[in-house]
CSV table of C-alpha atoms and ligand atoms in Angstrom, one decimal:
chain,number,residue,atom,x,y,z
A,1,MET,CA,98.6,109.8,105.5
A,2,SER,CA,98.0,112.3,107.9
A,3,LEU,CA,101.2,113.9,109.9
A,4,ILE,CA,99.4,114.1,113.0
A,5,GLN,CA,98.1,110.5,113.9
A,6,LEU,CA,96.4,110.0,117.2
A,7,ILE,CA,95.1,106.3,118.7
A,8,ASP,CA,92.1,106.8,120.5
A,9,PHE,CA,92.4,104.1,123.7
A,10,LYS,CA,89.4,102.3,125.0
A,11,ILE,CA,89.0,103.3,128.6
A,12,LEU,CA,88.3,100.4,130.7
A,13,GLY,CA,86.8,101.8,134.0
A,14,ASP,CA,85.1,101.4,136.4
A,15,GLU,CA,83.9,103.1,140.1
A,16,ARG,CA,87.4,102.4,141.4
A,17,GLY,CA,89.0,104.4,138.3
A,18,SER,CA,90.2,103.7,135.3
A,19,LEU,CA,92.4,101.8,132.9
A,20,VAL,CA,94.0,101.7,129.7
A,21,SER,CA,95.5,98.4,128.0
A,22,LEU,CA,98.2,98.5,125.3
A,23,GLU,CA,98.8,95.6,123.4
A,24,GLN,CA,101.3,94.7,120.1
A,25,ASN,CA,99.7,94.8,117.1
A,26,LYS,CA,95.9,95.5,118.5
A,27,ASN,CA,96.1,99.0,119.6
A,28,ILE,CA,99.8,99.9,119.1
A,29,PRO,CA,100.5,99.2,115.4
A,30,PHE,CA,103.7,97.4,115.7
A,31,ASP,CA,105.5,94.3,118.2
A,32,ILE,CA,106.7,96.3,121.3
A,33,LYS,CA,110.3,95.3,122.2
A,34,ARG,CA,111.1,98.8,124.3
A,35,VAL,CA,108.9,101.2,126.6
A,36,TYR,CA,110.9,104.0,127.8
A,37,TYR,CA,109.4,107.4,129.7
A,38,LEU,CA,110.3,110.8,130.6
A,39,PHE,CA,109.6,112.3,133.7
A,40,ASP,CA,111.2,115.2,135.9
A,41,THR,CA,111.2,117.5,132.1
A,42,LYS,CA,111.6,121.0,132.4
A,43,SER,CA,109.1,123.3,130.9
A,44,ASN,CA,112.0,125.4,129.6
A,45,GLU,CA,114.0,122.4,127.8
A,46,ALA,CA,112.9,120.9,124.8
A,47,ARG,CA,113.7,117.2,123.6
A,48,GLY,CA,113.7,115.4,120.6
A,49,PHE,CA,115.2,117.0,117.4
A,50,HIS,CA,115.5,113.7,115.5
A,51,ALA,CA,113.9,111.5,113.0
A,52,HIS,CA,113.8,107.3,112.9
A,53,LYS,CA,115.1,105.7,109.5
A,54,ALA,CA,113.3,102.7,110.9
A,55,LEU,CA,111.5,102.9,114.5
A,56,ARG,CA,107.9,103.3,114.9
A,57,GLN,CA,106.8,104.7,118.3
A,58,VAL,CA,103.8,105.3,120.0
A,59,GLY,CA,103.9,108.5,122.5
A,60,VAL,CA,101.3,108.8,125.2
A,61,CYS,CA,102.0,111.7,127.9
A,62,VAL,CA,99.9,109.4,131.0
A,63,LYS,CA,100.1,112.3,133.4
A,64,GLY,CA,100.4,116.2,132.7
A,65,SER,CA,100.8,117.6,129.5
A,66,CYS,CA,103.7,118.7,126.7
A,67,SER,CA,103.7,120.1,123.1
A,68,ILE,CA,105.2,118.0,120.1
A,69,LYS,CA,106.4,119.5,116.6
A,70,MET,CA,105.9,117.2,114.3
A,71,ASP,CA,107.7,117.5,110.9
A,72,ASN,CA,107.4,115.2,107.7
A,73,GLY,CA,110.2,117.4,105.8
A,74,LEU,CA,107.2,118.7,103.4
A,75,GLN,CA,104.5,120.0,106.3
A,76,GLN,CA,105.1,120.2,110.0
A,77,LYS,CA,102.2,120.2,112.9
A,78,THR,CA,102.1,121.0,116.5
A,79,VAL,CA,99.9,118.5,118.8
A,80,VAL,CA,99.0,119.3,122.2
A,81,LEU,CA,99.1,115.9,123.8
A,82,ASN,CA,97.1,116.1,127.4
A,83,SER,CA,95.3,113.0,127.5
A,84,SER,CA,96.3,109.6,128.8
A,85,GLU,CA,93.4,108.2,126.8
A,86,LYS,CA,95.3,109.1,123.4
A,87,GLY,CA,98.5,107.9,121.8
A,88,LEU,CA,100.1,109.8,118.9
A,89,LEU,CA,102.1,107.5,116.4
A,90,ILE,CA,105.6,109.1,115.6
A,91,ASP,CA,106.3,107.1,112.3
A,92,VAL,CA,109.6,106.1,110.5
A,93,MET,CA,110.9,109.6,108.8
A,94,GLN,CA,109.2,111.8,110.5
A,95,TRP,CA,111.4,114.8,112.8
A,96,HIS,CA,109.8,115.9,115.9
A,97,GLU,CA,110.6,118.1,118.6
A,98,MET,CA,109.2,118.2,122.2
A,99,TYR,CA,108.7,120.5,124.1
A,100,ASP,CA,106.2,123.0,127.0
A,101,PHE,CA,106.4,120.2,129.3
A,102,SER,CA,104.0,120.4,132.4
A,103,GLY,CA,105.8,120.2,135.9
A,104,ASP,CA,103.6,116.4,136.4
A,105,CYS,CA,104.4,115.4,133.0
A,106,VAL,CA,105.0,111.5,132.2
A,107,PHE,CA,105.9,111.0,129.0
A,108,MET,CA,105.9,107.2,128.0
A,109,VAL,CA,106.8,105.5,124.6
A,110,LEU,CA,106.0,102.5,123.4
A,111,ALA,CA,109.2,101.5,120.4
A,112,SER,CA,109.0,98.7,117.9
A,113,ASP,CA,112.7,98.4,118.1
A,114,TYR,CA,116.0,98.2,121.3
A,115,TYR,CA,117.7,101.2,121.4
A,116,ASP,CA,120.1,102.0,118.4
A,117,GLU,CA,121.6,105.3,117.6
A,118,GLU,CA,122.5,104.2,114.3
A,119,ASP,CA,118.7,104.7,113.2
A,120,TYR,CA,118.7,108.2,114.4
A,121,ILE,CA,118.9,111.1,112.3
A,122,ARG,CA,120.1,114.0,114.5
A,123,ASP,CA,120.6,116.5,111.8
A,124,TYR,CA,118.0,118.0,110.6
A,125,ASP,CA,119.6,119.3,107.0
A,126,GLU,CA,120.7,115.6,106.7
A,127,PHE,CA,116.9,114.6,107.2
A,128,ILE,CA,115.7,117.2,104.2
A,129,ARG,CA,117.9,115.4,101.8
A,130,LEU,CA,116.8,112.1,103.2
A,131,VAL,CA,113.3,112.9,102.3
A,132,LYS,CA,113.7,114.7,99.1
A,133,SER,CA,115.6,111.8,97.8
A,134,GLU,CA,113.3,109.5,98.9
A,135,SER,CA,110.5,111.3,96.8
B,201,LIG,P1,117.8,111.2,123.8
B,201,LIG,O1,117.8,111.2,122.4
B,201,LIG,O2,118.9,112.9,123.8
B,201,LIG,O3,116.0,111.8,124.2
B,201,LIG,P2,115.2,112.5,123.7
B,201,LIG,O4,114.9,112.0,122.1
B,201,LIG,O5,114.3,112.9,124.5
B,201,LIG,O6,116.0,113.9,123.6
B,201,LIG,O7,118.3,110.3,124.8
B,201,LIG,C1,119.0,110.7,125.8
B,201,LIG,C2,120.1,109.5,126.1
B,201,LIG,O8,119.3,108.2,126.7
B,201,LIG,C3,120.8,109.7,125.4
B,201,LIG,O9,122.1,109.6,125.7
B,201,LIG,C4,120.5,107.8,124.4
B,201,LIG,C5,119.9,107.5,125.7
B,201,LIG,N1,118.9,106.4,125.7
B,201,LIG,C6,118.8,105.1,125.9
B,201,LIG,O10,120.0,104.8,126.1
B,201,LIG,N2,117.9,104.2,125.3
B,201,LIG,C7,117.0,104.7,125.1
B,201,LIG,O11,115.8,103.8,124.9
B,201,LIG,C8,116.9,106.2,124.6
B,201,LIG,C9,114.9,106.7,124.1
B,201,LIG,C10,117.8,106.9,124.7
């Protein structure tokens, strides 16, 4: 499975403008229990720096752009998100770091579960230990 999994959203548009519809278990590959979004981010402030044990997420840069470094403990890849037509799957056990936010960036995240700090792995060494213990 590729580390960078982008989902192409179908654009429903007409002369009045564009529209994207996100539906659980259709173009979003899980039940959606939570939606949150980042805005007023700073270009020099990176965020994330964690992985999740069970949570699955899809991130969409609905306005502006940002970069995300994805890391599954074996390889690292960076993707620039600058389109409201694409979602990035942030799957379980994928360490992610977001940075280079444009001033107008609005980054929306669809999540498969409610917020639960217990599901976070915020220590990179612990993340690597868990990846190795699972392989
Ligand atoms: P944090 O995990 O540091 O954000 P990021 O992953 O973007 O670096 O979250 C910031 C704060 O918001 C932290 O105190 C946890 C809280 N929070 C919630 O209460 N609910 C949520 O759905 C999220 C994502 C965060």
